[in-house]
PDB file of C-alpha atoms in Angstrom:
ATOM      1  CA  MET A   1       4.361 -14.211 -13.805  1.00  0.00           C
ATOM      2  CA  ASN A   2       6.538 -13.250 -10.845  1.00  0.00           C
ATOM      3  CA  THR A   3       6.706 -15.590  -7.853  1.00  0.00           C
ATOM      4  CA  PRO A   4       4.673 -14.159  -4.933  1.00  0.00           C
ATOM      5  CA  ARG A   5       6.794 -12.522  -2.233  1.00  0.00           C
ATOM      6  CA  HIS A   6       6.248 -14.158   1.155  1.00  0.00           C
ATOM      7  CA  VAL A   7       4.941 -11.766   3.811  1.00  0.00           C
ATOM      8  CA  PHE A   8       4.936 -12.596   7.528  1.00  0.00           C
ATOM      9  CA  TYR A   9       2.713 -10.804  10.033  1.00  0.00           C
ATOM     10  CA  ILE A  10       4.215 -11.366  13.479  1.00  0.00           C
ATOM     11  CA  SER A  11       2.628 -10.134  16.688  1.00  0.00           C
ATOM     12  CA  ASP A  12       2.613 -10.723  20.427  1.00  0.00           C
ATOM     13  CA  ARG A  13      -1.165 -10.202  20.379  1.00  0.00           C
ATOM     14  CA  THR A  14      -3.830 -11.033  17.772  1.00  0.00           C
ATOM     15  CA  GLY A  15      -1.880  -9.840  14.740  1.00  0.00           C
ATOM     16  CA  LEU A  16      -4.664  -7.530  13.576  1.00  0.00           C
ATOM     17  CA  THR A  17      -2.601  -4.369  13.944  1.00  0.00           C
ATOM     18  CA  ALA A  18       0.302  -5.802  11.957  1.00  0.00           C
ATOM     19  CA  GLU A  19      -2.090  -7.083   9.294  1.00  0.00           C
ATOM     20  CA  ASN A  20      -4.026  -3.827   8.976  1.00  0.00           C
ATOM     21  CA  ILE A  21      -0.984  -1.579   8.639  1.00  0.00           C
ATOM     22  CA  GLY A  22       0.910  -4.095   6.520  1.00  0.00           C
ATOM     23  CA  GLU A  23      -2.005  -4.556   4.136  1.00  0.00           C
ATOM     24  CA  ALA A  24      -2.425  -0.795   3.786  1.00  0.00           C
ATOM     25  CA  LEU A  25       1.210  -0.590   2.682  1.00  0.00           C
ATOM     26  CA  LEU A  26       1.144  -3.648   0.405  1.00  0.00           C
ATOM     27  CA  ASN A  27      -1.998  -2.411  -1.333  1.00  0.00           C
ATOM     28  CA  GLN A  28       0.126   0.336  -2.848  1.00  0.00           C
ATOM     29  CA  PHE A  29       1.835  -2.348  -4.937  1.00  0.00           C
ATOM     30  CA  GLY A  30      -1.135  -3.721  -6.833  1.00  0.00           C
ATOM     31  CA  ASN A  31       1.058  -5.106  -9.628  1.00  0.00           C
ATOM     32  CA  LEU A  32       2.833  -7.500  -7.259  1.00  0.00           C
ATOM     33  CA  GLN A  33       1.674 -10.744  -5.675  1.00  0.00           C
ATOM     34  CA  PHE A  34       2.164 -11.697  -2.045  1.00  0.00           C
ATOM     35  CA  LYS A  35       1.825 -14.889  -0.031  1.00  0.00           C
ATOM     36  CA  ARG A  36       0.753 -14.043   3.506  1.00  0.00           C
ATOM     37  CA  SER A  37       1.289 -15.871   6.804  1.00  0.00           C
ATOM     38  CA  THR A  38       0.201 -14.590  10.222  1.00  0.00           C
ATOM     39  CA  TYR A  39       1.791 -15.639  13.505  1.00  0.00           C
ATOM     40  CA  PRO A  40      -0.055 -14.209  16.536  1.00  0.00           C
ATOM     41  CA  PHE A  41       0.862 -14.484  20.221  1.00  0.00           C
ATOM     42  CA  ILE A  42       4.628 -14.616  19.636  1.00  0.00           C
ATOM     43  CA  ASP A  43       5.264 -13.645  23.250  1.00  0.00           C
ATOM     44  CA  THR A  44       8.264 -15.770  24.312  1.00  0.00           C
ATOM     45  CA  PRO A  45      11.831 -16.062  23.010  1.00  0.00           C
ATOM     46  CA  GLU A  46      11.128 -19.714  22.118  1.00  0.00           C
ATOM     47  CA  LYS A  47       8.175 -18.777  19.925  1.00  0.00           C
ATOM     48  CA  ALA A  48      10.211 -15.995  18.351  1.00  0.00           C
ATOM     49  CA  LEU A  49      13.038 -18.377  17.470  1.00  0.00           C
ATOM     50  CA  ALA A  50      10.537 -20.817  15.953  1.00  0.00           C
ATOM     51  CA  VAL A  51       8.972 -18.176  13.712  1.00  0.00           C
ATOM     52  CA  VAL A  52      12.424 -16.882  12.693  1.00  0.00           C
ATOM     53  CA  GLU A  53      13.240 -20.412  11.570  1.00  0.00           C
ATOM     54  CA  LYS A  54      10.138 -20.388   9.354  1.00  0.00           C
ATOM     55  CA  VAL A  55      11.101 -17.006   7.912  1.00  0.00           C
ATOM     56  CA  ASN A  56      14.647 -18.160   7.182  1.00  0.00           C
ATOM     57  CA  ARG A  57      13.387 -21.370   5.594  1.00  0.00           C
ATOM     58  CA  SER A  58      11.155 -19.339   3.279  1.00  0.00           C
ATOM     59  CA  ALA A  59      14.093 -17.144   2.265  1.00  0.00           C
ATOM     60  CA  GLN A  60      16.191 -20.211   1.498  1.00  0.00           C
ATOM     61  CA  GLU A  61      13.480 -22.010  -0.458  1.00  0.00           C
ATOM     62  CA  HIS A  62      12.448 -19.047  -2.598  1.00  0.00           C
ATOM     63  CA  GLY A  63      15.794 -17.332  -3.010  1.00  0.00           C
ATOM     64  CA  VAL A  64      14.468 -13.951  -1.867  1.00  0.00           C
ATOM     65  CA  ARG A  65      14.074 -12.659   1.655  1.00  0.00           C
ATOM     66  CA  PRO A  66      10.498 -12.331   2.924  1.00  0.00           C
ATOM     67  CA  ILE A  67       8.930  -9.171   4.289  1.00  0.00           C
ATOM     68  CA  ALA A  68       8.025  -9.208   7.989  1.00  0.00           C
ATOM     69  CA  PHE A  69       5.600  -6.754   9.548  1.00  0.00           C
ATOM     70  CA  VAL A  70       6.143  -6.991  13.299  1.00  0.00           C
ATOM     71  CA  SER A  71       4.055  -5.688  16.174  1.00  0.00           C
ATOM     72  CA  VAL A  72       5.864  -6.877  19.313  1.00  0.00           C
ATOM     73  CA  VAL A  73       6.354  -4.913  22.546  1.00  0.00           C
ATOM     74  CA  ASN A  74       9.103  -6.941  24.256  1.00  0.00           C
ATOM     75  CA  HIS A  75      12.575  -5.721  23.277  1.00  0.00           C
ATOM     76  CA  GLU A  76      14.229  -9.155  23.586  1.00  0.00           C
ATOM     77  CA  ILE A  77      11.663 -10.757  21.291  1.00  0.00           C
ATOM     78  CA  ARG A  78      11.914  -7.888  18.815  1.00  0.00           C
ATOM     79  CA  HIS A  79      15.695  -8.337  18.739  1.00  0.00           C
ATOM     80  CA  ILE A  80      15.354 -12.071  17.967  1.00  0.00           C
ATOM     81  CA  ILE A  81      12.956 -11.413  15.097  1.00  0.00           C
ATOM     82  CA  LYS A  82      15.183  -8.619  13.802  1.00  0.00           C
ATOM     83  CA  GLU A  83      17.905 -11.205  13.150  1.00  0.00           C
ATOM     84  CA  ALA A  84      15.694 -13.088  10.676  1.00  0.00           C
ATOM     85  CA  ASN A  85      16.717 -13.173   7.010  1.00  0.00           C
ATOM     86  CA  ALA A  86      13.906 -10.790   6.071  1.00  0.00           C
ATOM     87  CA  PHE A  87      13.100  -7.169   5.432  1.00  0.00           C
ATOM     88  CA  VAL A  88      11.704  -6.433   8.889  1.00  0.00           C
ATOM     89  CA  ILE A  89       9.385  -3.515   9.625  1.00  0.00           C
ATOM     90  CA  ASN A  90       8.768  -3.340  13.353  1.00  0.00           C
ATOM     91  CA  PHE A  91       6.153  -0.746  14.180  1.00  0.00           C
ATOM     92  CA  PHE A  92       7.407  -0.210  17.727  1.00  0.00           C
ATOM     93  CA  ASP A  93      11.020   0.293  16.608  1.00  0.00           C
ATOM     94  CA  THR A  94       9.857   2.601  13.829  1.00  0.00           C
ATOM     95  CA  PHE A  95       7.508   4.867  15.741  1.00  0.00           C
ATOM     96  CA  LEU A  96       7.912   4.462  19.499  1.00  0.00           C
ATOM     97  CA  GLY A  97      11.191   6.352  19.847  1.00  0.00           C
ATOM     98  CA  GLN A  98       9.882   9.291  17.837  1.00  0.00           C
ATOM     99  CA  LEU A  99       6.708   9.402  19.919  1.00  0.00           C
ATOM    100  CA  GLU A 100       8.664   9.259  23.187  1.00  0.00           C
ATOM    101  CA  LYS A 101      10.751  12.211  22.017  1.00  0.00           C
ATOM    102  CA  GLU A 102       7.703  14.241  21.030  1.00  0.00           C
ATOM    103  CA  LEU A 103       5.850  13.484  24.288  1.00  0.00           C
ATOM    104  CA  ASN A 104       8.996  13.798  26.381  1.00  0.00           C
ATOM    105  CA  ALA A 105       7.964  10.640  28.202  1.00  0.00           C
ATOM    106  CA  GLN A 106       9.130   7.038  28.422  1.00  0.00           C
ATOM    107  CA  ALA A 107       6.767   4.416  27.026  1.00  0.00           C
ATOM    108  CA  THR A 108       5.536   1.892  29.600  1.00  0.00           C
ATOM    109  CA  LEU A 109       5.466  -0.925  26.998  1.00  0.00           C
ATOM    110  CA  SER A 110       2.081  -2.245  28.044  1.00  0.00           C
ATOM    111  CA  LEU A 111       1.199  -5.703  26.741  1.00  0.00           C
ATOM    112  CA  GLN A 112      -2.488  -4.755  26.563  1.00  0.00           C
ATOM    113  CA  GLY A 113      -2.759  -3.894  22.900  1.00  0.00           C
ATOM    114  CA  HIS A 114      -5.473  -2.207  20.876  1.00  0.00           C
ATOM    115  CA  HIS A 115      -7.425  -5.474  20.569  1.00  0.00           C
ATOM    116  CA  SER A 116      -6.995  -6.470  24.212  1.00  0.00           C
ATOM    117  CA  ILE A 117      -9.781  -6.920  26.753  1.00  0.00           C
ATOM    118  CA  GLY A 118      -7.756  -4.794  29.164  1.00  0.00           C
ATOM    119  CA  ASN A 119     -10.295  -1.929  29.127  1.00  0.00           C
ATOM    120  CA  THR A 120     -13.408  -3.770  30.260  1.00  0.00           C
ATOM    121  CA  GLN A 121     -15.676  -0.751  29.765  1.00  0.00           C
ATOM    122  CA  ARG A 122     -14.716  -0.490  26.099  1.00  0.00           C
ATOM    123  CA  TYR A 123     -14.991  -4.250  25.638  1.00  0.00           C
ATOM    124  CA  ASP A 124     -18.449  -4.355  27.222  1.00  0.00           C
ATOM    125  CA  ALA A 125     -19.592  -1.531  24.933  1.00  0.00           C
ATOM    126  CA  ARG A 126     -18.452  -3.494  21.889  1.00  0.00           C
ATOM    127  CA  MET A 127     -20.152  -6.698  23.004  1.00  0.00           C
ATOM    128  CA  GLU A 128     -23.384  -4.897  23.871  1.00  0.00           C
ATOM    129  CA  ALA A 129     -23.457  -3.352  20.408  1.00  0.00           C
ATOM    130  CA  VAL A 130     -22.739  -6.692  18.714  1.00  0.00           C
ATOM    131  CA  ASN A 131     -25.529  -8.383  20.660  1.00  0.00           C
ATOM    132  CA  PHE A 132     -27.899  -5.571  19.734  1.00  0.00           C
ATOM    133  CA  SER A 133     -27.084  -5.953  16.038  1.00  0.00           C
ATOM    134  CA  LEU A 134     -27.518  -9.729  16.169  1.00  0.00           C
ATOM    135  CA  ASN A 135     -30.868  -9.368  17.939  1.00  0.00           C
ATOM    136  CA  HIS A 136     -32.065  -6.855  15.356  1.00  0.00           C
ATOM    137  CA  ASP A 137     -30.794  -8.553  12.206  1.00  0.00           C
ATOM    138  CA  ASP A 138     -33.107  -8.811   9.184  1.00  0.00           C
ATOM    139  CA  GLY A 139     -36.005  -7.195  11.010  1.00  0.00           C
ATOM    140  CA  VAL A 140     -36.512 -10.181  13.310  1.00  0.00           C
ATOM    141  CA  SER A 141     -37.587  -7.990  16.237  1.00  0.00           C
ATOM    142  CA  ASP A 142     -38.685  -4.443  16.947  1.00  0.00           C
ATOM    143  CA  LYS A 143     -38.018  -4.838  20.670  1.00  0.00           C
ATOM    144  CA  ASN A 144     -35.955  -1.873  21.902  1.00  0.00           C
ATOM    145  CA  LEU A 145     -35.533  -0.716  18.299  1.00  0.00           C
ATOM    146  CA  LYS A 146     -35.802   2.845  19.581  1.00  0.00           C
ATOM    147  CA  GLU A 147     -32.350   2.335  21.114  1.00  0.00           C
ATOM    148  CA  ALA A 148     -30.748   1.822  17.697  1.00  0.00           C
ATOM    149  CA  ASP A 149     -28.212   4.400  16.573  1.00  0.00           C
ATOM    150  CA  VAL A 150     -28.931   3.579  12.939  1.00  0.00           C
ATOM    151  CA  ILE A 151     -31.257   1.232  11.028  1.00  0.00           C
ATOM    152  CA  LEU A 152     -29.988   0.044   7.664  1.00  0.00           C
ATOM    153  CA  MET A 153     -32.581  -0.702   4.996  1.00  0.00           C
ATOM    154  CA  GLY A 154     -32.093  -2.441   1.691  1.00  0.00           C
ATOM    155  CA  VAL A 155     -33.107  -5.373  -0.475  1.00  0.00           C
ATOM    156  CA  SER A 156     -31.891  -8.851   0.350  1.00  0.00           C
ATOM    157  CA  ARG A 157     -28.102  -9.335  -0.089  1.00  0.00           C
ATOM    158  CA  SER A 158     -27.267  -5.644  -0.346  1.00  0.00           C
ATOM    159  CA  GLY A 159     -24.753  -5.811   2.521  1.00  0.00           C
ATOM    160  CA  LYS A 160     -26.819  -4.899   5.573  1.00  0.00           C
ATOM    161  CA  THR A 161     -25.756  -7.594   8.052  1.00  0.00           C
ATOM    162  CA  PRO A 162     -21.949  -7.430   7.653  1.00  0.00           C
ATOM    163  CA  THR A 163     -22.067  -3.636   7.773  1.00  0.00           C
ATOM    164  CA  CYS A 164     -24.119  -3.667  10.978  1.00  0.00           C
ATOM    165  CA  LEU A 165     -21.769  -6.120  12.660  1.00  0.00           C
ATOM    166  CA  TYR A 166     -18.709  -4.138  11.586  1.00  0.00           C
ATOM    167  CA  LEU A 167     -20.215  -0.918  12.973  1.00  0.00           C
ATOM    168  CA  ALA A 168     -20.925  -2.707  16.241  1.00  0.00           C
ATOM    169  CA  LEU A 169     -17.569  -4.436  16.634  1.00  0.00           C
ATOM    170  CA  GLN A 170     -15.324  -1.597  15.519  1.00  0.00           C
ATOM    171  CA  TYR A 171     -17.248   1.451  16.740  1.00  0.00           C
ATOM    172  CA  GLY A 172     -19.740   0.230  19.342  1.00  0.00           C
ATOM    173  CA  ILE A 173     -22.632   1.469  17.204  1.00  0.00           C
ATOM    174  CA  ARG A 174     -26.024  -0.141  17.854  1.00  0.00           C
ATOM    175  CA  ALA A 175     -26.952  -0.911  14.249  1.00  0.00           C
ATOM    176  CA  ALA A 176     -30.157  -2.711  13.288  1.00  0.00           C
ATOM    177  CA  ASN A 177     -31.202  -3.671   9.790  1.00  0.00           C
ATOM    178  CA  TYR A 178     -34.459  -4.227   7.954  1.00  0.00           C
ATOM    179  CA  PRO A 179     -34.823  -6.182   4.675  1.00  0.00           C
ATOM    180  CA  LEU A 180     -37.107  -4.662   2.074  1.00  0.00           C
ATOM    181  CA  ILE A 181     -39.399  -7.421   0.793  1.00  0.00           C
ATOM    182  CA  PRO A 182     -41.711  -7.190  -2.244  1.00  0.00           C
ATOM    183  CA  ASP A 183     -44.696  -6.135  -0.100  1.00  0.00           C
ATOM    184  CA  ASP A 184     -42.674  -3.219   1.287  1.00  0.00           C
ATOM    185  CA  LEU A 185     -41.493  -2.190  -2.159  1.00  0.00           C
ATOM    186  CA  GLU A 186     -45.012  -2.219  -3.582  1.00  0.00           C
ATOM    187  CA  SER A 187     -46.299   0.020  -0.791  1.00  0.00           C
ATOM    188  CA  THR A 188     -46.340   3.808  -0.922  1.00  0.00           C
ATOM    189  CA  ASP A 189     -45.535   3.995   2.792  1.00  0.00           C
ATOM    190  CA  LEU A 190     -42.556   3.075   4.922  1.00  0.00           C
ATOM    191  CA  PRO A 191     -42.561  -0.426   6.480  1.00  0.00           C
ATOM    192  CA  ARG A 192     -44.566  -0.446   9.703  1.00  0.00           C
ATOM    193  CA  MET A 193     -41.675  -1.647  11.873  1.00  0.00           C
ATOM    194  CA  VAL A 194     -39.282   1.164  10.989  1.00  0.00           C
ATOM    195  CA  LYS A 195     -41.725   3.991  10.266  1.00  0.00           C
ATOM    196  CA  PRO A 196     -41.518   5.439  13.812  1.00  0.00           C
ATOM    197  CA  TYR A 197     -37.742   5.720  13.432  1.00  0.00           C
ATOM    198  CA  LYS A 198     -37.486   7.464  10.081  1.00  0.00           C
ATOM    199  CA  ASP A 199     -34.713   9.764  11.311  1.00  0.00           C
ATOM    200  CA  LYS A 200     -32.526   6.723  12.054  1.00  0.00           C
ATOM    201  CA  LEU A 201     -32.931   5.092   8.655  1.00  0.00           C
ATOM    202  CA  PHE A 202     -30.093   4.732   6.170  1.00  0.00           C
ATOM    203  CA  GLY A 203     -30.480   2.944   2.841  1.00  0.00           C
ATOM    204  CA  LEU A 204     -28.134   0.556   1.062  1.00  0.00           C
ATOM    205  CA  THR A 205     -28.449   0.003  -2.649  1.00  0.00           C
ATOM    206  CA  ILE A 206     -26.410  -2.034  -5.105  1.00  0.00           C
ATOM    207  CA  GLN A 207     -25.956  -2.459  -8.845  1.00  0.00           C
ATOM    208  CA  PRO A 208     -28.556  -4.980 -10.091  1.00  0.00           C
ATOM    209  CA  GLU A 209     -25.920  -6.987 -11.976  1.00  0.00           C
ATOM    210  CA  ARG A 210     -23.836  -7.415  -8.828  1.00  0.00           C
ATOM    211  CA  LEU A 211     -26.944  -8.283  -6.809  1.00  0.00           C
ATOM    212  CA  GLN A 212     -27.914 -10.891  -9.388  1.00  0.00           C
ATOM    213  CA  ALA A 213     -24.482 -12.527  -9.159  1.00  0.00           C
ATOM    214  CA  ILE A 214     -24.658 -12.676  -5.354  1.00  0.00           C
ATOM    215  CA  ARG A 215     -28.174 -14.098  -5.338  1.00  0.00           C
ATOM    216  CA  GLN A 216     -27.320 -16.623  -8.034  1.00  0.00           C
ATOM    217  CA  GLU A 217     -24.725 -18.124  -5.706  1.00  0.00           C
ATOM    218  CA  ARG A 218     -27.258 -18.292  -2.882  1.00  0.00           C
ATOM    219  CA  ARG A 219     -30.265 -19.592  -4.868  1.00  0.00           C
ATOM    220  CA  PRO A 220     -29.208 -20.638  -8.379  1.00  0.00           C
ATOM    221  CA  ASN A 221     -31.730 -20.179 -11.195  1.00  0.00           C
ATOM    222  CA  SER A 222     -34.468 -18.907  -8.882  1.00  0.00           C
ATOM    223  CA  THR A 223     -36.872 -16.047  -9.469  1.00  0.00           C
ATOM    224  CA  TYR A 224     -35.122 -14.381  -6.536  1.00  0.00           C
ATOM    225  CA  ALA A 225     -31.868 -14.359  -8.540  1.00  0.00           C
ATOM    226  CA  LYS A 226     -33.254 -13.286 -11.932  1.00  0.00           C
ATOM    227  CA  ILE A 227     -31.893 -10.035 -13.280  1.00  0.00           C
ATOM    228  CA  ASP A 228     -35.419  -8.677 -13.815  1.00  0.00           C
ATOM    229  CA  THR A 229     -36.196  -9.245 -10.136  1.00  0.00           C
ATOM    230  CA  CYS A 230     -32.994  -7.520  -9.106  1.00  0.00           C
ATOM    231  CA  LEU A 231     -33.585  -4.583 -11.418  1.00  0.00           C
ATOM    232  CA  SER A 232     -37.125  -4.107 -10.128  1.00  0.00           C
ATOM    233  CA  GLU A 233     -36.248  -4.404  -6.440  1.00  0.00           C
ATOM    234  CA  VAL A 234     -33.259  -2.057  -6.625  1.00  0.00           C
ATOM    235  CA  SER A 235     -35.296   0.522  -8.553  1.00  0.00           C
ATOM    236  CA  ASP A 236     -38.207   0.358  -6.105  1.00  0.00           C
ATOM    237  CA  ALA A 237     -35.894   0.573  -3.081  1.00  0.00           C
ATOM    238  CA  GLN A 238     -34.133   3.653  -4.431  1.00  0.00           C
ATOM    239  CA  ALA A 239     -37.500   5.246  -5.203  1.00  0.00           C
ATOM    240  CA  MET A 240     -38.531   4.686  -1.577  1.00  0.00           C
ATOM    241  CA  PHE A 241     -35.315   6.241  -0.270  1.00  0.00           C
ATOM    242  CA  LYS A 242     -35.828   9.312  -2.438  1.00  0.00           C
ATOM    243  CA  ARG A 243     -39.537   9.583  -1.643  1.00  0.00           C
ATOM    244  CA  PHE A 244     -38.910   9.745   2.101  1.00  0.00           C
ATOM    245  CA  ASN A 245     -35.590  11.610   1.936  1.00  0.00           C
ATOM    246  CA  ILE A 246     -33.681   8.687   3.414  1.00  0.00           C
ATOM    247  CA  PRO A 247     -29.913   9.001   2.859  1.00  0.00           C
ATOM    248  CA  PHE A 248     -28.446   6.027   1.023  1.00  0.00           C
ATOM    249  CA  THR A 249     -25.285   4.772  -0.617  1.00  0.00           C
ATOM    250  CA  ASN A 250     -24.310   2.201  -3.215  1.00  0.00           C
ATOM    251  CA  THR A 251     -22.472  -0.789  -1.762  1.00  0.00           C
ATOM    252  CA  THR A 252     -21.252  -2.253  -5.057  1.00  0.00           C
ATOM    253  CA  ASP A 253     -17.710  -0.910  -4.993  1.00  0.00           C
ATOM    254  CA  LYS A 254     -17.348  -0.163  -1.279  1.00  0.00           C
ATOM    255  CA  SER A 255     -15.666  -2.381   1.288  1.00  0.00           C
ATOM    256  CA  VAL A 256     -17.442  -2.893   4.599  1.00  0.00           C
ATOM    257  CA  GLU A 257     -14.840  -0.604   6.186  1.00  0.00           C
ATOM    258  CA  GLU A 258     -15.639   2.170   3.714  1.00  0.00           C
ATOM    259  CA  LEU A 259     -19.374   1.662   4.165  1.00  0.00           C
ATOM    260  CA  ALA A 260     -19.073   1.932   7.932  1.00  0.00           C
ATOM    261  CA  VAL A 261     -17.156   5.208   7.808  1.00  0.00           C
ATOM    262  CA  HIS A 262     -19.544   6.625   5.196  1.00  0.00           C
ATOM    263  CA  ILE A 263     -22.530   5.798   7.418  1.00  0.00           C
ATOM    264  CA  LEU A 264     -20.861   7.276  10.496  1.00  0.00           C
ATOM    265  CA  GLN A 265     -20.263  10.542   8.654  1.00  0.00           C
ATOM    266  CA  ALA A 266     -23.663  10.701   6.937  1.00  0.00           C
ATOM    267  CA  CYS A 267     -25.563   9.967  10.166  1.00  0.00           C
ATOM    268  CA  LYS A 268     -23.236  12.035  12.365  1.00  0.00           C
ATOM    269  CA  LEU A 269     -22.534   9.046  14.616  1.00  0.00           C
ATOM    270  CA  LYS A 270     -19.544   8.839  16.922  1.00  0.00           C
ATOM    271  CA  ARG A 271     -17.557   5.893  18.187  1.00  0.00           C
ATOM    272  CA  ARG A 272     -18.822   4.711  21.581  1.00  0.00           C
ATOM    273  CA  PHE A 273     -15.387   3.666  22.882  1.00  0.00           C
TER     274      PHE A 273
END
């Protein structure tokens, strides 16, 4: 087996941009292994020199230069990192010049990045949506439920909560969720709490075998985790979705990012910020 290639994500902010773009590129090399290290807030020459030392040490120890994905605005800091014994991909060096040429304008090199709190209106929208999702998790309250943009329904452990929080944090969507319990699944009607909001409902389903594995970790050897229970609940939930023409999707092979985009498109929702 090949030794994993060391990958450094270096940023003057949170590092999320470098990680997201870097991971998208590395995922195209599924036959290779990588060891990842993230260094956020590299915003002074001293910090840059320290991280370069780590990169160089890795190259010396492993006999192969690391890969460095860099998202740093300051030119001096970028230049220091560029001297590291690594294959450096700096997103500002790569794209900024081309964009300046196309826009016929000089970049201002703002330090307020994509994940900054610099735009307070956008930040407040995100936090309001996150709070809404937390307050309407697992059907704990129907207060102000009419303000929801979408209400996810599904059996326990089908992926409702993480999807709601991702929709809130990344898109500012007010997403609530409701867990389908046995009493709901045995009924021929929609659950009382969500019935007035049928047009906002979206269902999540999952392969019973995957659901059983997830539940087994949560409550080993319980009735809740038995395959027969999972088979029955998933079947009844899907029957409910079809009976009331509720759009739904299978979460088994979808990441939370993919689920969020699918829901946005299916429900014709738009980012709030």
